[in-house]
CSV table of C-alpha atoms and ligand atoms in Angstrom, one decimal:
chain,number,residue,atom,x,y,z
A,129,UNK,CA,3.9,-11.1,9.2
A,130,UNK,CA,2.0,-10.6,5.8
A,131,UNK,CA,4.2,-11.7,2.7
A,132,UNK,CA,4.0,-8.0,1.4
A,133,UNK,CA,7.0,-6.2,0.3
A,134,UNK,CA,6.4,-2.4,0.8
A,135,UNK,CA,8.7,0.1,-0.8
A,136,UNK,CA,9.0,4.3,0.8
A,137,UNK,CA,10.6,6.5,-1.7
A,138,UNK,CA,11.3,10.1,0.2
A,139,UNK,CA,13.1,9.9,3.7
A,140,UNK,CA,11.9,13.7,4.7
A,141,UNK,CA,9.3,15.0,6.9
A,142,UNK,CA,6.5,13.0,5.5
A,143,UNK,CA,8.0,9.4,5.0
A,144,UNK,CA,9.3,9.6,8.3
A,145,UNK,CA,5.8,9.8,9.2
A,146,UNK,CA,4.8,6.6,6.5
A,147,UNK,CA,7.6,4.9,8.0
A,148,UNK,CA,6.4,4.9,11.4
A,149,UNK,CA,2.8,4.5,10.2
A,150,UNK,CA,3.5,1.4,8.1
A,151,UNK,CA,5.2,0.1,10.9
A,152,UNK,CA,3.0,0.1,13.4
A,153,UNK,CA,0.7,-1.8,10.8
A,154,UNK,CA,3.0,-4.3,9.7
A,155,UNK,CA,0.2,-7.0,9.7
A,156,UNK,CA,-0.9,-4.8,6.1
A,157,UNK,CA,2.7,-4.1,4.9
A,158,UNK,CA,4.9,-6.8,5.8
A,159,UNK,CA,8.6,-6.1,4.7
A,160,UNK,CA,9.2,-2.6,4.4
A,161,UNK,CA,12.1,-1.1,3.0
A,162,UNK,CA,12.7,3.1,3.2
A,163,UNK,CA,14.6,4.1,0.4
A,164,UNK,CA,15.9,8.0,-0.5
A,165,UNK,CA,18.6,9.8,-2.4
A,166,UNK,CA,20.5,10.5,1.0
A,167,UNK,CA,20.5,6.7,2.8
A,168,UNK,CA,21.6,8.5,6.5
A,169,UNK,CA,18.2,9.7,6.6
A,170,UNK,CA,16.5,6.6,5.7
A,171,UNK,CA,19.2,4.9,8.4
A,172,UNK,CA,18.0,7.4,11.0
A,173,UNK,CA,14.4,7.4,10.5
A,174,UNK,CA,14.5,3.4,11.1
A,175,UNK,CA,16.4,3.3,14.1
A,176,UNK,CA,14.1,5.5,15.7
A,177,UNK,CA,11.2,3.1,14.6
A,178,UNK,CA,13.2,0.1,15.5
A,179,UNK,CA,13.3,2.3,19.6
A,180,UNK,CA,9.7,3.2,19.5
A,181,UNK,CA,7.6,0.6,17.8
A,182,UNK,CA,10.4,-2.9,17.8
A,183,UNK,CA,9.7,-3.0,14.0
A,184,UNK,CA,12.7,-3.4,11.8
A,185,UNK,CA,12.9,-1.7,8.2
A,186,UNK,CA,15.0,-2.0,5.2
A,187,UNK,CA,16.8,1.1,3.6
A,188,UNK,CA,18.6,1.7,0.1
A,189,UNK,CA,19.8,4.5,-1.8
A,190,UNK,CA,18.2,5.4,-4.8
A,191,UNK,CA,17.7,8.6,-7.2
A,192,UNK,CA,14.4,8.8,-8.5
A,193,UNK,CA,15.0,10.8,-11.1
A,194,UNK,CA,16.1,7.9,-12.8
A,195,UNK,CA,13.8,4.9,-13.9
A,196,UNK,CA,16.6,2.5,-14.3
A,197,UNK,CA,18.3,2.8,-10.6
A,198,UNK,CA,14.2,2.7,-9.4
A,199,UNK,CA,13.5,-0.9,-11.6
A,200,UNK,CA,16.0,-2.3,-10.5
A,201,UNK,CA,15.4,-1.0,-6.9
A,202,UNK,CA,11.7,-2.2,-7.0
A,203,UNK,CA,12.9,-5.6,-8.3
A,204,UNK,CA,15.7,-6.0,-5.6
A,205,UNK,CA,12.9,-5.5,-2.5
A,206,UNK,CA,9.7,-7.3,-5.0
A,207,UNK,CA,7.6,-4.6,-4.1
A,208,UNK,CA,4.1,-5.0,-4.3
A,209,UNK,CA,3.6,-1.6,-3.4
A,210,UNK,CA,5.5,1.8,-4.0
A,211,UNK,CA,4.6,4.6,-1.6
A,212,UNK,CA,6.0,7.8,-3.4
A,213,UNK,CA,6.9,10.4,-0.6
A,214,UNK,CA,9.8,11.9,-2.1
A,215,UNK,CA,9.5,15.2,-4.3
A,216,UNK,CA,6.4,16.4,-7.0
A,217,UNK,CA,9.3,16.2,-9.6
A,218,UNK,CA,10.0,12.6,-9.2
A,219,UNK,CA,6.0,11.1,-9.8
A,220,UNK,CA,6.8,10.1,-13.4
A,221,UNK,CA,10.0,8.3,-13.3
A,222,UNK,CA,8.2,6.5,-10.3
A,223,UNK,CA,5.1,5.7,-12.1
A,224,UNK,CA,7.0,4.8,-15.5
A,225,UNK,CA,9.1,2.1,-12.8
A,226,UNK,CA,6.1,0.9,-11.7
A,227,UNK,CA,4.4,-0.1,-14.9
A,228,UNK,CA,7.6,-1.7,-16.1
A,229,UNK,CA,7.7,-3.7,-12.9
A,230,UNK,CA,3.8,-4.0,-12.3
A,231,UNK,CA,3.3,-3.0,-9.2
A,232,UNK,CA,1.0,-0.6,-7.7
A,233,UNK,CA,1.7,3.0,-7.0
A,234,UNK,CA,0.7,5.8,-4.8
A,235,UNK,CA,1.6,9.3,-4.1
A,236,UNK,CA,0.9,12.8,-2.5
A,237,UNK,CA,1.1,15.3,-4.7
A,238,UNK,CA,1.3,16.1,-8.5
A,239,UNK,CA,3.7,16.2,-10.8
A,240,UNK,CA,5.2,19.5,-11.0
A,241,UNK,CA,8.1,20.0,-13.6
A,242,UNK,CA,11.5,21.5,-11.7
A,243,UNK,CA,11.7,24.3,-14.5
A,244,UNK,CA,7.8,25.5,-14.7
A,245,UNK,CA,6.1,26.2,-11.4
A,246,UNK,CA,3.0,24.8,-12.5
A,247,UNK,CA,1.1,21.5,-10.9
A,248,UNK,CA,-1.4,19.8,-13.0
A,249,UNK,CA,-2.8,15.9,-13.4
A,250,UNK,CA,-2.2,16.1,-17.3
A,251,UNK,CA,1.1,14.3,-17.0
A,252,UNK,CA,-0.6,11.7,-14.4
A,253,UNK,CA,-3.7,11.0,-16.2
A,254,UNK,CA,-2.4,10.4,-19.0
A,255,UNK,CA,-0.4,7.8,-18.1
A,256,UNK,CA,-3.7,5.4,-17.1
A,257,UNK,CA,-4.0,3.4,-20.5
A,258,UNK,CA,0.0,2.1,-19.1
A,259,UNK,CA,-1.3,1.4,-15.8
A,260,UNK,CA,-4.5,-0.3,-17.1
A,261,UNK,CA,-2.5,-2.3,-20.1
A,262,UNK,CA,0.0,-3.3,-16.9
A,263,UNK,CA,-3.3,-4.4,-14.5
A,264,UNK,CA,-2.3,-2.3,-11.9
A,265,UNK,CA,-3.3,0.7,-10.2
A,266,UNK,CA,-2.0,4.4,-9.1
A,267,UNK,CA,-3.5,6.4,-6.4
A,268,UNK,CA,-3.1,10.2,-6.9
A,269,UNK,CA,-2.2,12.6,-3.9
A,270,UNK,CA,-3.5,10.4,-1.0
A,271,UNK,CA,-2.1,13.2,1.8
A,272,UNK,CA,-4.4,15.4,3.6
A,273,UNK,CA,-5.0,18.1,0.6
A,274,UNK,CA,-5.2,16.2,-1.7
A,275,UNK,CA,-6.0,13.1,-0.2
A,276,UNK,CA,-9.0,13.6,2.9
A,277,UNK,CA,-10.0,16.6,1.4
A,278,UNK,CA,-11.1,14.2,-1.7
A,279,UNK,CA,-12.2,12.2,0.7
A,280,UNK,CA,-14.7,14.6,2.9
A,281,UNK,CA,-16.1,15.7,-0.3
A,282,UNK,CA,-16.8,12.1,-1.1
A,283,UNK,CA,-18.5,11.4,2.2
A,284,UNK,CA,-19.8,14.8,2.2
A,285,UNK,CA,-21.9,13.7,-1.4
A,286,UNK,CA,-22.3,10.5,-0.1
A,287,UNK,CA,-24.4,10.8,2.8
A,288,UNK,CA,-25.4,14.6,2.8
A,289,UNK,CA,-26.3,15.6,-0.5
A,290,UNK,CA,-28.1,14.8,-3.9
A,291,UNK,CA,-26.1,17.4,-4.9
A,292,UNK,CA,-23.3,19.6,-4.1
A,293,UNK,CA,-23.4,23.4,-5.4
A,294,UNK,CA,-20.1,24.7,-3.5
A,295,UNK,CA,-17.1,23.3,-1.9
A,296,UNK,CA,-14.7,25.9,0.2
A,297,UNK,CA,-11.7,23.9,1.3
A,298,UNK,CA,-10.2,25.3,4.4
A,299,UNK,CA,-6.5,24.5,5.8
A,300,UNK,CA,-5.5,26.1,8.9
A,301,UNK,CA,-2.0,25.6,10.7
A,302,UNK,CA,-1.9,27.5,13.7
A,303,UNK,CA,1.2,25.5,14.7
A,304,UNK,CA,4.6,28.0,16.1
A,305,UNK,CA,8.3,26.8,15.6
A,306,UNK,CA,9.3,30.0,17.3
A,307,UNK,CA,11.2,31.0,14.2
A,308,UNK,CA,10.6,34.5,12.0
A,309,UNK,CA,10.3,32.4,8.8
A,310,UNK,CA,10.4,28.7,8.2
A,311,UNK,CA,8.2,26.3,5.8
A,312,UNK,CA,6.2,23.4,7.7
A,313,UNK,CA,7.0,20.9,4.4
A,314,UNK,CA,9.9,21.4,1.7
A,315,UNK,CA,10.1,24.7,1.1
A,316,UNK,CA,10.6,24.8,-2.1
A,317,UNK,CA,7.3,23.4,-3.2
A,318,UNK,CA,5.9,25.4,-0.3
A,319,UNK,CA,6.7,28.8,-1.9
A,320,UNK,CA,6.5,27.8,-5.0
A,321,UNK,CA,2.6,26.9,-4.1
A,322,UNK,CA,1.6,30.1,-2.1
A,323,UNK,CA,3.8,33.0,-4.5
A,324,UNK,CA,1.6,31.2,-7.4
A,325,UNK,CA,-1.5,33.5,-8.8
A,326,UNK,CA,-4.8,32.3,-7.2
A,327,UNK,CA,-7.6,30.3,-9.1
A,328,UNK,CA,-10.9,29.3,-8.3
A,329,UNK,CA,-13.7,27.5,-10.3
A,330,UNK,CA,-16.9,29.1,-10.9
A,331,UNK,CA,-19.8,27.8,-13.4
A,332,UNK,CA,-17.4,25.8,-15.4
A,333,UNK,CA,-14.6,28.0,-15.6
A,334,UNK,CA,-11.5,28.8,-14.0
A,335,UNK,CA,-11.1,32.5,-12.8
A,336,UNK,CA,-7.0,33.6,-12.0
A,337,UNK,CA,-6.7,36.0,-9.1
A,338,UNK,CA,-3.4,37.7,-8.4
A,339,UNK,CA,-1.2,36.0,-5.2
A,340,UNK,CA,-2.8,36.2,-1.6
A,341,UNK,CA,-5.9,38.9,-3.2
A,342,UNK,CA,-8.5,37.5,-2.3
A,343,UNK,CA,-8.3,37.0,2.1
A,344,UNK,CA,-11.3,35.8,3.9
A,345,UNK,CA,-11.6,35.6,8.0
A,346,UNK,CA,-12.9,31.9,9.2
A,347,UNK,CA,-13.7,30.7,12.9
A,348,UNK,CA,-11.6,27.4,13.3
A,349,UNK,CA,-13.1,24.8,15.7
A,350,UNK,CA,-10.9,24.3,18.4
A,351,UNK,CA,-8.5,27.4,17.4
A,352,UNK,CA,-10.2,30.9,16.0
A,353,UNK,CA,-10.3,33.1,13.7
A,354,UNK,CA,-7.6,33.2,11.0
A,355,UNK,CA,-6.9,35.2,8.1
A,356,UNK,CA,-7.3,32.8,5.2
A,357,UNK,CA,-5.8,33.4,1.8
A,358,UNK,CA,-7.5,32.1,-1.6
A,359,UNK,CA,-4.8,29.9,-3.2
A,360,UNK,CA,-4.8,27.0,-6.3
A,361,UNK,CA,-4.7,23.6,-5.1
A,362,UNK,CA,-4.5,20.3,-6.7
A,363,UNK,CA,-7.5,18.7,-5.6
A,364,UNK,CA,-10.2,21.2,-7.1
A,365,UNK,CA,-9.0,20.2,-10.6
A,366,UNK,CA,-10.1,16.4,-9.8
A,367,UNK,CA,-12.7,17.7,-8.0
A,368,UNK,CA,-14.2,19.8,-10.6
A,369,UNK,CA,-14.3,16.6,-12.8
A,370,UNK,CA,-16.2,14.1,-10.2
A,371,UNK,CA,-18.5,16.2,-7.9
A,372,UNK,CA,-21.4,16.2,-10.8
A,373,UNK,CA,-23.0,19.5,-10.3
A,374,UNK,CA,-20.8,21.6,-8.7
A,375,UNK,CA,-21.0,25.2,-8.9
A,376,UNK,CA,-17.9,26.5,-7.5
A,377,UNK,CA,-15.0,25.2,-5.7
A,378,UNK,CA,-12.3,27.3,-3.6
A,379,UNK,CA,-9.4,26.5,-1.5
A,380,UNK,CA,-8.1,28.6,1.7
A,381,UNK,CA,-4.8,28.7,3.7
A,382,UNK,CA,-4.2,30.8,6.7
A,383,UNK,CA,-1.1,32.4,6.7
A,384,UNK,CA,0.5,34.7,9.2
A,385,UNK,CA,1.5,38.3,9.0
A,386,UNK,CA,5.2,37.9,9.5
A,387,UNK,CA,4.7,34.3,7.1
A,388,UNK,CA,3.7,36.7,4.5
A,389,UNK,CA,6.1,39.9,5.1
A,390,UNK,CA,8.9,37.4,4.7
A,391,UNK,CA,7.7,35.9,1.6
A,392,UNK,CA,7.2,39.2,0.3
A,393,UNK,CA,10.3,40.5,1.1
A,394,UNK,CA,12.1,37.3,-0.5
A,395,UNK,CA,10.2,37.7,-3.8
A,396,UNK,CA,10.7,41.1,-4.1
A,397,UNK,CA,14.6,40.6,-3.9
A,398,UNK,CA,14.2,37.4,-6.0
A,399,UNK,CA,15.0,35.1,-3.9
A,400,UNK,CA,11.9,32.6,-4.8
A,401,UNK,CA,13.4,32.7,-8.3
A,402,UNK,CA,13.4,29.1,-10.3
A,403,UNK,CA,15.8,30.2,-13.0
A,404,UNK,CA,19.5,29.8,-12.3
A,405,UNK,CA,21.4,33.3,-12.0
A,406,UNK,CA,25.4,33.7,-12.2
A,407,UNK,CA,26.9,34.5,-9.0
A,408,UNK,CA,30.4,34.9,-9.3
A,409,UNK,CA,31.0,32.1,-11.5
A,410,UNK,CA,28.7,30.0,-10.9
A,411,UNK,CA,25.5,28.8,-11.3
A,412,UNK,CA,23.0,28.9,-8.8
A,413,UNK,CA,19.0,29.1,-8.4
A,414,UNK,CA,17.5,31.1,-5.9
A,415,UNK,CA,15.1,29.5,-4.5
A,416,UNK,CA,17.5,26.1,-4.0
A,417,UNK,CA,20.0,28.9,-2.2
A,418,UNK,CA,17.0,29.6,-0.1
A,419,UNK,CA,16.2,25.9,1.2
A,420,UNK,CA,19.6,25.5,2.0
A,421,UNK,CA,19.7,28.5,4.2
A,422,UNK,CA,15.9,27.7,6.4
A,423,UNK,CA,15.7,25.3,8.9
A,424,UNK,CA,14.8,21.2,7.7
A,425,UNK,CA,11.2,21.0,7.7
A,426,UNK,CA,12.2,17.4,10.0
A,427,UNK,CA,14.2,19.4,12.6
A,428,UNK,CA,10.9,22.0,12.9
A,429,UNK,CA,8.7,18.4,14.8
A,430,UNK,CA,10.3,19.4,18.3
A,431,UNK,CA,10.0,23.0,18.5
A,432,UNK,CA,6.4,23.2,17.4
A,433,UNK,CA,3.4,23.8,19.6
A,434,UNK,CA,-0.6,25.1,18.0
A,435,UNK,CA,-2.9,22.8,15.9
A,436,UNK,CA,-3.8,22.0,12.5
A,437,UNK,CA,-7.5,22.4,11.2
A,438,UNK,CA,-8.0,21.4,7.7
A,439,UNK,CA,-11.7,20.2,6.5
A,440,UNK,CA,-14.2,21.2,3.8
A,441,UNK,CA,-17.1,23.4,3.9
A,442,UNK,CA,-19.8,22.2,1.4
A,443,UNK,CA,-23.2,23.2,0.3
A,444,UNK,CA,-26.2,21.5,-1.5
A,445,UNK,CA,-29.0,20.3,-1.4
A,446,UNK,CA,-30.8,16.8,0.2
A,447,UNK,CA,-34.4,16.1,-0.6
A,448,UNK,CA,-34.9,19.6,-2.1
A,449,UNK,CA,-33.7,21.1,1.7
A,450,UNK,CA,-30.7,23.5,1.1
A,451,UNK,CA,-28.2,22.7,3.5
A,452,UNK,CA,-24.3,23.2,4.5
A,453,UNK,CA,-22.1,20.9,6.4
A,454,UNK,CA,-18.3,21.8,7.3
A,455,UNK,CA,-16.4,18.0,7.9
A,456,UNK,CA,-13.1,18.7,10.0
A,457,UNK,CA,-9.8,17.3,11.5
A,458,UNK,CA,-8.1,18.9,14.3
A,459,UNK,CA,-4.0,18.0,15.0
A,460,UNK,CA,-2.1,19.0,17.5
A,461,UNK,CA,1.3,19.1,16.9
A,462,UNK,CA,3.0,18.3,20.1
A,463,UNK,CA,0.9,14.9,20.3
A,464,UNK,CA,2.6,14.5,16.6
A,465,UNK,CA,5.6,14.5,18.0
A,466,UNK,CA,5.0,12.5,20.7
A,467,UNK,CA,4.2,9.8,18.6
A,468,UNK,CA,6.3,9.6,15.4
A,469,UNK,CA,8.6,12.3,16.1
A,470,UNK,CA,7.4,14.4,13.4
A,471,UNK,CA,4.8,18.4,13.2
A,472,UNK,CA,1.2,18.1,12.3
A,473,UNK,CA,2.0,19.0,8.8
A,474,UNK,CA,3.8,15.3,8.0
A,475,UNK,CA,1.7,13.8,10.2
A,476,UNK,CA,-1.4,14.7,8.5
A,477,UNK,CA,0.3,13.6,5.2
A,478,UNK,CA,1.9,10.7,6.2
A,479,UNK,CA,-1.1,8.8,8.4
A,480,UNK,CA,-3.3,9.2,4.8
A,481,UNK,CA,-0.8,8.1,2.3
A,482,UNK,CA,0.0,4.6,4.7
A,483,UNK,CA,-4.2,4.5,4.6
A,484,UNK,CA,-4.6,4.8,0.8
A,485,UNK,CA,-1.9,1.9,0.6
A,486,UNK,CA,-3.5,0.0,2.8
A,487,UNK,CA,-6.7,0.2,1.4
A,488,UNK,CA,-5.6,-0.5,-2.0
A,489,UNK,CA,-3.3,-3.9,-0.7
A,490,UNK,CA,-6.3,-5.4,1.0
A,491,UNK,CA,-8.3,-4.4,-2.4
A,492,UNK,CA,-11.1,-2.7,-0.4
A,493,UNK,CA,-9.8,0.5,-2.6
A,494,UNK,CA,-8.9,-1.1,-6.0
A,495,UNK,CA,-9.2,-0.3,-9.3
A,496,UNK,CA,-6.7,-0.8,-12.4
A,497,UNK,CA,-5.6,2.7,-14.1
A,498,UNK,CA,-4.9,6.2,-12.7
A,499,UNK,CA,-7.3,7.4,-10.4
A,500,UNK,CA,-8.3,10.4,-7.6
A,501,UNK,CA,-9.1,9.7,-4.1
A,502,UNK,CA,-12.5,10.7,-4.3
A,503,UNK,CA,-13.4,7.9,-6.7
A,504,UNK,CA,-13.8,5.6,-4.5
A,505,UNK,CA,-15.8,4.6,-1.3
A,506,UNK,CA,-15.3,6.6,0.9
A,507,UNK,CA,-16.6,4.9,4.1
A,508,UNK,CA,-13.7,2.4,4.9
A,509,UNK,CA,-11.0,5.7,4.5
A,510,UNK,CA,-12.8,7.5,7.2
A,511,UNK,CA,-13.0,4.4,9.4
A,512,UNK,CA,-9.2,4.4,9.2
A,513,UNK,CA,-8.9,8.2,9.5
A,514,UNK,CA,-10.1,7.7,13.2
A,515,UNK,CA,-8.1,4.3,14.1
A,516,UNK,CA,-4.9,5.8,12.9
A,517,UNK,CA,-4.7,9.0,14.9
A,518,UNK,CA,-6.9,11.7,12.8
A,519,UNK,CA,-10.0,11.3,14.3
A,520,UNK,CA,-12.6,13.7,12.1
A,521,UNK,CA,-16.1,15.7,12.7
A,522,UNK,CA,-18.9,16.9,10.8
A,523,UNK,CA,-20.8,20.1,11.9
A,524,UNK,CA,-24.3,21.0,10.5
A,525,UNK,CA,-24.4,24.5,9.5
A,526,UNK,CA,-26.8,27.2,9.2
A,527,UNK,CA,-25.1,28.4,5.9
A,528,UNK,CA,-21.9,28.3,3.9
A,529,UNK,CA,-20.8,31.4,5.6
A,530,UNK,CA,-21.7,30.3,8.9
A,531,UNK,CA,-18.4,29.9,10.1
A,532,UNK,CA,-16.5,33.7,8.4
A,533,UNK,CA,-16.2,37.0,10.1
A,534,UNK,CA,-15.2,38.9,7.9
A,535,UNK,CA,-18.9,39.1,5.9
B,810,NDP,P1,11.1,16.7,2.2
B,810,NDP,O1,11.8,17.7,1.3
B,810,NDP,O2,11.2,16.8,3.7
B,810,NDP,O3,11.5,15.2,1.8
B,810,NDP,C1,11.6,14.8,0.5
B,810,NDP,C2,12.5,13.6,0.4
B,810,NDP,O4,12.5,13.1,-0.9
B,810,NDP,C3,13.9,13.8,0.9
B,810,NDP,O5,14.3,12.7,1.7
B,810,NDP,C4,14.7,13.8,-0.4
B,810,NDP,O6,16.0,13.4,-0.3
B,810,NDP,C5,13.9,12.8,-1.2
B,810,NDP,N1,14.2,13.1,-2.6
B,810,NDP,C6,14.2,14.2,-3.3
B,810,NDP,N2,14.6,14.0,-4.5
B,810,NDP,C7,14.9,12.7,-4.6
B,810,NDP,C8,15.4,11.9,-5.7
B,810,NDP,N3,15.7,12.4,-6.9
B,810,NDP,N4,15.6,10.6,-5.4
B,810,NDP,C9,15.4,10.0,-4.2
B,810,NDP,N5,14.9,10.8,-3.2
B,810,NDP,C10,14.7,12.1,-3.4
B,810,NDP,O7,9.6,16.8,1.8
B,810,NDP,P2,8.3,16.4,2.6
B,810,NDP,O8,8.6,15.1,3.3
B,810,NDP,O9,7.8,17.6,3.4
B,810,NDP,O10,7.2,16.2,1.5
B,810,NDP,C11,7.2,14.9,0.7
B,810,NDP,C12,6.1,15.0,-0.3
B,810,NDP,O11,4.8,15.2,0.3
B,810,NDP,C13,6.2,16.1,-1.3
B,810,NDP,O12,5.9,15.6,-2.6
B,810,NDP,C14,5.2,17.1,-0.9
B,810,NDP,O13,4.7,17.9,-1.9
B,810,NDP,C15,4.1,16.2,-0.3
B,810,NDP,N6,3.2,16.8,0.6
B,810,NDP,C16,1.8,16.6,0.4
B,810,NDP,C17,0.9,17.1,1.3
B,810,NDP,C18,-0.5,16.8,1.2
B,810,NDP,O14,-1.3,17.1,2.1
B,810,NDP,N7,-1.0,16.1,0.1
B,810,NDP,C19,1.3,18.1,2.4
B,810,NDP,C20,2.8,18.2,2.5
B,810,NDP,C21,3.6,17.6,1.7
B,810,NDP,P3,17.2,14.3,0.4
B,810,NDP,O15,17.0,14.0,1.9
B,810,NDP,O16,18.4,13.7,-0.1
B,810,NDP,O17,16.9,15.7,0.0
């Protein structure tokens, strides 16, 4: 064993997933310890790794709101590494421990403030003179989107384009849990994502659309054709900033009828509300009520059958040929849960984050500062993408809008 020290902040559905992961490459990440603000979970998660893969792990408690109880976590273990997989609302205590401690840092998501549903890298970015001054380095969202999404863009300009004019990134989950209405990831940030207006970026500006307007019908390799709903998503405002030439960028979810009547429904009675509202005496915020009452996104692993398709459509041009490619990963869920006991959806995010780590602690992904996935080479991800269980293709296509039908 390596004389690593790797620390997992966030014992839900997805660092179950970098638990297992970083386990069964224990060669890269040595002593790992699981840490969360509810220890039971991180106790259960690592007896079931300590069953399935013989790999024992540490757990602590910790709250990661606060950057005292997460120093003096980081110094008990001597991380070398923090893999953030907790919530959006914790990425800046973690990052401020981090460059008080100096150790590297890597997460999933972006920092979203509890009280404003708004995600931006602002807060992030600007924190790269710290982690440059404090030689070390943070990865941003290294999930699946963000994270390979970045990455097929990368490979995408890499080694089929001079340039790229368009990028249409398409997530699919065709997965069933059987239930009328449950989130695949913490629903909170789930709803809180898809009730948001839409934006997409168009000749160097962003354009707002209202929630769910704009719906488009794509073909999905290996499962049909799904209604897909333009949303905002993280990645395009990295993306927008490294893909030199870009014309437009746009990101797609598919959602289901009775997904979206639900939501609907909720919103309309207030029930996605942020703001705490009296209820007879006490204070209580809507949305919170909500995730208490829908099933754990953990306990939805078992139940759910159907595949995941995320990958990015792009177009350009190579040698002064106009061309299109569309770069894909298919999941299945059940095999998910076969392996780590967890759905598609934390599986997808999980296997990438425990890649970007390990890139970055064998320094073939290293850089000092605060940086985006797609900044780096993008070769030795993809080689990892297909050893650690999210084996990828790339389709030539005839046109950008070879695979819609709704045109
Ligand atoms: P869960 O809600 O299932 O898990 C979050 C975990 O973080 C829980 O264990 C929770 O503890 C813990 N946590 C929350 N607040 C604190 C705190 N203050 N201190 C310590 N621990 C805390 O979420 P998921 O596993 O579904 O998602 C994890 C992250 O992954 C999120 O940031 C999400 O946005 C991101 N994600 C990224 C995707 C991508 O493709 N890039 C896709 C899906 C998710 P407790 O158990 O006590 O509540």
């Amino acid at each position: 064993m390596s004389n690593i020290n790797t620390l997992i902040i966030g014992a839900g559905g997805v660092g179950n997933v970098v638990a297992f992961k970083c386990a069964m490459n224990q060669e890269s990440f040595g002593n790992i310890t699981l840490a969360s603000r509810t220890k039971s979970k991180c106790d259960d998660i690592v007896a079931n790794i300590k069953d399935k893969v013989g790999v024992e792990i540490g757990t602590e408690q910790v709250d990661a709101d606060s950057v005292e109880e997460l120093v003096n976590l980081i110094k008990k273990v001597d991380a070398n590494i923090v893999i953030n997989v907790a919530l959006p609302y914790q990425d800046l205590t973690i990052m401020d421990a981090c460059t008080e401690c100096k150790v590297d840092y890597l997460d999933t998501a972006n920092y979203e403030h509890p009280d404003e549903a708004k995600f931006e890298y602002k807060e992030q970015w600007a924190r790269d003179k710290n982690f440059k001054d404090a030689n070390i380095m943070a990865l941003l969202g290294s999930g699946f989107d963000p994270g390979v999404t970045n990455v097929f863009c990368a490979y995408a300009q890499k080694h089929y384009f001079d340039e790229i004019e368009t990028i249409d990134i398409l997530d699919c989950n065709a997965g069933d849990h059987g239930y009328a209405f449950a989130t695949n990831f913490n629903p909170e940030i789930n709803l809180r994502e898809v009730s948001a207006n839409g934006r997409y970026w168009q000749d160097g500006k962003w354009i707002e659309t209202k929630p769910m307007e704009i719906k488009q019908i794509w073909d999905y390799p290996e499962i049909g054709e799904k209604d897909s709903y333009l949303l905002y998503h993280e990645e395009m405002e990295s993306l927008v900033k490294h893909i030199k030439g870009l014309k437009r960028i746009r990101f797609f979810m598919t959602f289901g009828e009775s997904y979206l009547t639900h939501m609907k429904c909720l919103e309309n009675v207030g029930m996605l509300g942020i703001e705490p509202v009296e209820h007879k005496g006490q204070k209580i915020v809507p949305m919170e009520f909500l995730k208490t009452l829908l099933p754990d996104p953990a306990s939805l692993g078992e139940r759910t059958k159907g595949k995941t398709n995320i990958g990015v459509v792009a177009t350009g041009y190579k040698d002064g040929v106009k061309k299109s490619i569309y770069i894909y990963q298919v999941s299945d869920h059940e095999e998910c849960y076969k392996e780590v006991l967890s759905q598609g959806v934390s599986y997808t995010t999980g296997v990438p984050a425990m890649i970007g780590a390990k890139l970055m602690l064998e320094k073939k992904w290293y850089k000092t500062g605060v940086h985006n996935m797609e900044e780096f080479d993008p070769d030795p991800f993809m080689e990892e993408l297909d050893r650690q269980g999210l084996p990828w293709k790339v389709m030539e296509l005839n046109s950008a809008d070879e695979l819609r039908r709704d045109k």
